[in-house]
Coordinates of C-alpha atoms in Angstrom, one line a residue:
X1 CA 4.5 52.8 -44.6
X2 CA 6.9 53.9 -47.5
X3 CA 5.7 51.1 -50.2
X4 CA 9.2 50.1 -51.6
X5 CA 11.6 48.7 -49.2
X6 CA 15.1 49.9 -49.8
X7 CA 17.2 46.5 -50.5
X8 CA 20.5 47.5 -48.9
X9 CA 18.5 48.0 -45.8
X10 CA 16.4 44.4 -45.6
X11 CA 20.1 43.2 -46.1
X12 CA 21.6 44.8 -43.1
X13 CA 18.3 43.7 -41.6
X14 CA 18.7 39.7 -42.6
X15 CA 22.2 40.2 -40.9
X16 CA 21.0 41.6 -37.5
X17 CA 18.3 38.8 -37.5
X18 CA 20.8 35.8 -38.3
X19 CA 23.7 36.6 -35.8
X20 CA 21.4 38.1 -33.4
X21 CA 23.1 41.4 -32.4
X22 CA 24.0 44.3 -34.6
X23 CA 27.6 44.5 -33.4
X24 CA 27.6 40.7 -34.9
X25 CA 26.2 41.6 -38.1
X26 CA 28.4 44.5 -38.3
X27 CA 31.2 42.5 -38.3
X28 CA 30.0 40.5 -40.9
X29 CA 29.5 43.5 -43.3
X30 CA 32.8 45.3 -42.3
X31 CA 30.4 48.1 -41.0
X32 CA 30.2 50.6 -38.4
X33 CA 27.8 49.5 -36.2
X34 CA 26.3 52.9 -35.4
X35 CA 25.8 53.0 -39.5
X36 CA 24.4 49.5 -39.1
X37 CA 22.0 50.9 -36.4
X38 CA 20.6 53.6 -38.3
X39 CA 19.6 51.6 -41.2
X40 CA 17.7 49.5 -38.9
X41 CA 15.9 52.2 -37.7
X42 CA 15.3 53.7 -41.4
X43 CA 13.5 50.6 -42.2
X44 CA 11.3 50.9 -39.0
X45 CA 10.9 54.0 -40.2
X46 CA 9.4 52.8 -43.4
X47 CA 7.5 49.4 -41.9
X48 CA 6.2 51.9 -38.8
X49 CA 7.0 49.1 -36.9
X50 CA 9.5 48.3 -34.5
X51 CA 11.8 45.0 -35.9
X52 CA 13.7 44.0 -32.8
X53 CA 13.7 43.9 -29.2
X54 CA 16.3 43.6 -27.2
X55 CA 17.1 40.5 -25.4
X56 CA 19.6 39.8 -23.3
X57 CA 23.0 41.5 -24.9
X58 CA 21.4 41.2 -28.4
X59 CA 18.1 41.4 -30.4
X60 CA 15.5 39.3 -31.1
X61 CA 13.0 40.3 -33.9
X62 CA 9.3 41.0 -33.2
X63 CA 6.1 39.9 -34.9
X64 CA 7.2 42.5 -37.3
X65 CA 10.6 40.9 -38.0
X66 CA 9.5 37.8 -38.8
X67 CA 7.0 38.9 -41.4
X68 CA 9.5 41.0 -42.7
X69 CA 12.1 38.5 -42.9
X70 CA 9.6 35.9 -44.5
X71 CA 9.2 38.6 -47.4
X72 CA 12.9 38.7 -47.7
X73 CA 13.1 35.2 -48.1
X74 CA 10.3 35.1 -50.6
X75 CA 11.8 37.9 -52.8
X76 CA 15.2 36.2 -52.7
X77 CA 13.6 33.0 -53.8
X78 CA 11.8 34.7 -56.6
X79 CA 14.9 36.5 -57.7
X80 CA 16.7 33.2 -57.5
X81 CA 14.3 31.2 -60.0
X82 CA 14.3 33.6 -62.2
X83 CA 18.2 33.7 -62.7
X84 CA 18.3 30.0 -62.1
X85 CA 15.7 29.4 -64.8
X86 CA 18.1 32.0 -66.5
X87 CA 21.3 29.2 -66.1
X88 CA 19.1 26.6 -66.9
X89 CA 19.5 27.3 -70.7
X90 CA 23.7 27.0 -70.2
X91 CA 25.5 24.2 -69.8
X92 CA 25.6 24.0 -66.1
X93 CA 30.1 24.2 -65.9
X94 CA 30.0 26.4 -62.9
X95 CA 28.0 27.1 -59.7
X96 CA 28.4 27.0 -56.1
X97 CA 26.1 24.2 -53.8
X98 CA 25.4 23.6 -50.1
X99 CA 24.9 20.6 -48.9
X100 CA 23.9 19.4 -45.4
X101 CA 23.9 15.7 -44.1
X102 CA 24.4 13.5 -41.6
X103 CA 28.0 12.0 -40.3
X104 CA 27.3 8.6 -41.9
X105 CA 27.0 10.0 -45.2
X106 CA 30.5 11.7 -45.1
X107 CA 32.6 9.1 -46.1
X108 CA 30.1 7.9 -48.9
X109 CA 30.1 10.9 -50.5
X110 CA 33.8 11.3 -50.7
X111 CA 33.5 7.1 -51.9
X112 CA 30.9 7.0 -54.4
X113 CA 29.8 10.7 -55.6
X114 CA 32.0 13.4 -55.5
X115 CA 35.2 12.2 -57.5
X116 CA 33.4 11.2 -60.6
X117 CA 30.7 14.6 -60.1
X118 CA 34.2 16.8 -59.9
X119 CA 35.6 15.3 -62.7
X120 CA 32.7 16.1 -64.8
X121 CA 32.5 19.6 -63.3
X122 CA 35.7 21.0 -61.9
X123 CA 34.7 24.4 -61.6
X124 CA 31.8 23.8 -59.3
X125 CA 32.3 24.4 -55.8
X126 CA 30.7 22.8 -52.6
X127 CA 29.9 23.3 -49.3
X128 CA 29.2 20.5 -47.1
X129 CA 27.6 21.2 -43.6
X130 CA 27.1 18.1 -41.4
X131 CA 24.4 18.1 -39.2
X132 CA 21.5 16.3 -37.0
X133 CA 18.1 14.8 -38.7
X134 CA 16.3 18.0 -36.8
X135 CA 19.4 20.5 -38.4
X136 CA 19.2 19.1 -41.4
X137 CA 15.6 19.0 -42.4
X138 CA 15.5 22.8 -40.7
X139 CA 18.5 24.1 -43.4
X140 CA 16.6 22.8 -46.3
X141 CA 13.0 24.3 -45.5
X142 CA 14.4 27.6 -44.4
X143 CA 16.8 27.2 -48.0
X144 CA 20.3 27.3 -45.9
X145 CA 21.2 23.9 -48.1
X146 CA 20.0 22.6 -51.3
X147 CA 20.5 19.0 -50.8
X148 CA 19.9 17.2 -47.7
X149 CA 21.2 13.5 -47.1
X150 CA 19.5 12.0 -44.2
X151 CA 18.1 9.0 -42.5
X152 CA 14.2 9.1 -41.8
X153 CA 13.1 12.5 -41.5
X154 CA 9.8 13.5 -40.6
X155 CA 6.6 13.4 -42.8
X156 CA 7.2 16.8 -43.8
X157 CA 4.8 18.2 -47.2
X158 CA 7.6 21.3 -47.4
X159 CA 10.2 18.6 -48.3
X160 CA 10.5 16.6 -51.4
X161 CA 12.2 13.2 -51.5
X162 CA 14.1 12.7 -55.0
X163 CA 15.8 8.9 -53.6
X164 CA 15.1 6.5 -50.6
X165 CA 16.0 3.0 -50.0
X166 CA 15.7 1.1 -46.7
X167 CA 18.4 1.5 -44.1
X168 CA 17.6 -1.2 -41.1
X169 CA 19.5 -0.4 -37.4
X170 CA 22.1 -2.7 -36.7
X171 CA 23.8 -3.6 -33.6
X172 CA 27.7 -3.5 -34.5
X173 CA 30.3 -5.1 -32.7
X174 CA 33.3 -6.8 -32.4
X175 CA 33.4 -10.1 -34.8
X176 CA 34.3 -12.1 -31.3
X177 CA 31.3 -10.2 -29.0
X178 CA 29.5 -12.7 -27.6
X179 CA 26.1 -11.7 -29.5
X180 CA 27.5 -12.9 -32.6
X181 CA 26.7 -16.7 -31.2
X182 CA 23.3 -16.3 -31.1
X183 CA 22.8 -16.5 -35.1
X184 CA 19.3 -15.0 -35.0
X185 CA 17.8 -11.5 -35.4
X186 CA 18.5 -9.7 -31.8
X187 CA 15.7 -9.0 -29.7
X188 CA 16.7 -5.8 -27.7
X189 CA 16.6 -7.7 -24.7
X190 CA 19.4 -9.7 -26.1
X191 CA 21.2 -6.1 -25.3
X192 CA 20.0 -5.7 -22.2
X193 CA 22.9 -6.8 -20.4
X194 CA 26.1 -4.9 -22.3
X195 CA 26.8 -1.6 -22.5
X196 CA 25.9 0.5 -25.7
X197 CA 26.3 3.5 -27.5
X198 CA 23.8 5.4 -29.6
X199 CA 23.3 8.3 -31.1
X200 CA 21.6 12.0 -29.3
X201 CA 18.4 13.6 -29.2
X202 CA 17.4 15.0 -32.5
X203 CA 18.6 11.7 -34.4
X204 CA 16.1 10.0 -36.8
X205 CA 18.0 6.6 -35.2
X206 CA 17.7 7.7 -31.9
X207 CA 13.8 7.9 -32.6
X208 CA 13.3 4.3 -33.7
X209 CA 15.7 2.8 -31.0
X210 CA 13.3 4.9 -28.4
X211 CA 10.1 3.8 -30.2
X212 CA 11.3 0.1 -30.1
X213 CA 12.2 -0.1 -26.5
X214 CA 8.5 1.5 -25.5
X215 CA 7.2 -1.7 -28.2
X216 CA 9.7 -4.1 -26.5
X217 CA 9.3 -2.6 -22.8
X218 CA 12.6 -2.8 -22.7
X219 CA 15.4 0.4 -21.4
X220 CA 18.7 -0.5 -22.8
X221 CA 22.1 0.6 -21.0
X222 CA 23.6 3.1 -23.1
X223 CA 27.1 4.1 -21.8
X224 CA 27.9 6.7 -24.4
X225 CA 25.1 8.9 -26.6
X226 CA 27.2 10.4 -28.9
X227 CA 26.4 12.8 -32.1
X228 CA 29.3 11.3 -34.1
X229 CA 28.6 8.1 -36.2
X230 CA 32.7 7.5 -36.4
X231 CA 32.2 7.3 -32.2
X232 CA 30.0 4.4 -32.3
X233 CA 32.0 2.3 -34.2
X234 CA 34.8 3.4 -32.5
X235 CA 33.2 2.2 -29.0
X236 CA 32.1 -1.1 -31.0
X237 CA 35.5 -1.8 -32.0
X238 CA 36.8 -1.4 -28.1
X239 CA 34.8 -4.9 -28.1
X240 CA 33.5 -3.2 -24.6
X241 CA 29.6 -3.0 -26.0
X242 CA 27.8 -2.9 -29.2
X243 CA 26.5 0.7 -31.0
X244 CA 22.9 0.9 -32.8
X245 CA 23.4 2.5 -35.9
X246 CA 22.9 1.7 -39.6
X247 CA 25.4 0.3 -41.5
X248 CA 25.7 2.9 -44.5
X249 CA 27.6 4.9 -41.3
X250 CA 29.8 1.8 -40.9
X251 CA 31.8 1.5 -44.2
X252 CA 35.2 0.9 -45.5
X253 CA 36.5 0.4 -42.3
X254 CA 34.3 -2.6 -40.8
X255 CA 36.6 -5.5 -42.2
X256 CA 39.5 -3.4 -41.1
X257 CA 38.2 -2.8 -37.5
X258 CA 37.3 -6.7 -36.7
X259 CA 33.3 -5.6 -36.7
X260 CA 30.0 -7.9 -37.6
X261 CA 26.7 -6.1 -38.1
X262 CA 24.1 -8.2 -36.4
X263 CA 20.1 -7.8 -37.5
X264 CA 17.7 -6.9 -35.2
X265 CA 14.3 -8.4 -34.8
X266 CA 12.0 -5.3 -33.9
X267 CA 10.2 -4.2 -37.3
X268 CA 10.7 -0.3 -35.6
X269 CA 14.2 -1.0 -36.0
X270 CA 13.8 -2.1 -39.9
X271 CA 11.5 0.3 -40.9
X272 CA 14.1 3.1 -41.6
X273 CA 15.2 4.5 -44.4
X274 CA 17.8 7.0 -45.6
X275 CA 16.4 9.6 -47.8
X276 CA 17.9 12.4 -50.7
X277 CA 16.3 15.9 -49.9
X278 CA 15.4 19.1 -51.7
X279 CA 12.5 22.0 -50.4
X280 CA 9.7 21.2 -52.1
X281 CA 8.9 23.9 -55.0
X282 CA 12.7 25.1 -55.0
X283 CA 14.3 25.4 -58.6
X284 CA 17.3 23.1 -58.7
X285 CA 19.8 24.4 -60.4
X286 CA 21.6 22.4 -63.3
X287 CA 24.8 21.8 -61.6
X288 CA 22.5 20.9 -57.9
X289 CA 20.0 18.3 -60.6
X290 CA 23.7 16.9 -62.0
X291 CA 24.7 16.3 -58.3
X292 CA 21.5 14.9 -57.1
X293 CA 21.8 12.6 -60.1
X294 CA 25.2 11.5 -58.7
X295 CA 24.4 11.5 -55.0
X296 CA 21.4 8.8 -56.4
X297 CA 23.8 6.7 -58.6
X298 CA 26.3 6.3 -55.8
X299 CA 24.0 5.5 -53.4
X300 CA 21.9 3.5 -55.2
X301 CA 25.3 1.1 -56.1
X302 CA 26.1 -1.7 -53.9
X303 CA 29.2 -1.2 -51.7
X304 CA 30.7 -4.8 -53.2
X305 CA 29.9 -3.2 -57.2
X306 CA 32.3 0.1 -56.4

């Protein structure tokens, strides 16, 4: 195995291995695929190991691959703490960040943080991916996103929490639905007999609504599962049901829409919490620790104080 890895190579490799098919990645590079194929091979060569297989009409990498791609990874982290560490002795003016979160977080952002962060650095760009709790905590360990916004992720040691706050699930619905007369926490058989909307598989709310019907021995009637925040408050304001969801996802727009966010008894249900992500061990760059430090001011500010 030749000892030093040729870097123009690993890159073509990373590309194969992230769209899945050479033709894919030789899109991506504006290559030839033939010249994209015979780097691959070059670097077999050199590991003495095959990289892919194929599966299906692309490729899949082998035991191989993923060792190799997790040396990548590790280099290009090195590389980028070391030029990061580099830019941490300049004023942090420009720089480029990805963000991931989920759909209730949107509108805050675009509230509370961003216009005063771009303000204060206009040359700093973004990109903001919005995704599932599952997505979301994924992007940040496998460094795809530097900040994560998200509500309850998993007891993961590979992620590092720089906010949280408690976020209970509420049932929202129309001011004039006829569970607003019961002037009392809900139980979830309160629910039992409208319709409802919640949120997919792969949501930290969908988790505690599951995890309080088992408590409650109760199956609630959900008409729509949706991945789309803006959805269940849409069906809410229809007046046909109420949507489980908490209310940072419900903002500007409530009063507007006619809605009332009811509390719910079940402690599962008030045991959640929204959280401010990084990969634990990554270098946050100046311009990412300004941004974190605005993402924490706005959401740390009640709604009534902006």
């Amino acid at each position: 195995m030749d000892e030093k890895l040729d870097a123009r190579r690993t890159h073509y490799f990373m590309q194969v291995m992230s769209r899945g098919s050479v033709r894919g990645a030789a899109e991506v590079l504006n290559m030839d695929p033939s010249a994209v194929s015979r780097a691959i091979a070059a670097l077999e060569r050199d590991c003495g190991m095959a990289l892919f297989e194929r599966r299906g009409r692309g490729v899949v990498p082998t035991d191989a691959g993923h060792i190799l791609a997790r040396y990548v990874k590790r280099q290009q982290n090195i590389q980028e703490s070391f030029f990061s560490e580099i830019d941490s002795l300049r004023k942090a003016e420009r720089g480029h960040i990805d963000l991931v979160l989920g759909e209730g977080f949107v509108e805050l952002m675009f509230d509370r943080v961003l216009p005063g962060y771009w303000r204060s650095h206009p040359e700093v760009t973004l990109d903001i991916d919005v995704a599932r709790t599952s997505e979301i905590v994924q992007r940040i360990v496998d460094d795809l996103a530097y900040i994560g916004l998200v509500f309850q992720p998993p007891n993961d040691a590979r992620l590092r929490t720089h906010y949280s706050r408690p976020e209970p699930i509420r049932a929202i619905v129309r001011q004039e639905h006829p569970l607003t007369r019961l002037q009392r926490p809900l139980l979830l058989t309160d629910l039992v007999e409208y319709p409802g909307a919640s949120m997919q598989e792969g949501f930290g709310v969908r988790q505690h609504i599951q995890a309080a019907e088992i408590s409650e021995q109760v199956r609630l009637r959900n008409v729509l599962t949706t991945s789309s925040f803006k959805a269940l408050w849409q069906f809410a304001a229809t007046g046909i049901g109420y949507a489980l969801t908490p209310p940072i996802a419900v903002t500007a727009d409530m009063a507007a829409m006619r809605l009332a966010s009811l509390p719910l008894a079940n402690p599962i249900l008030n045991q959640g919490s929204l959280h401010v992500l990084s990969r634990a061990g990554r270098h946050i760059s100046p311009a990412a620790r300004e941004l974190l430090d605005h993402i924490v001011r706005g959401i740390g500010t009640p709604a009534d104080a902006i």
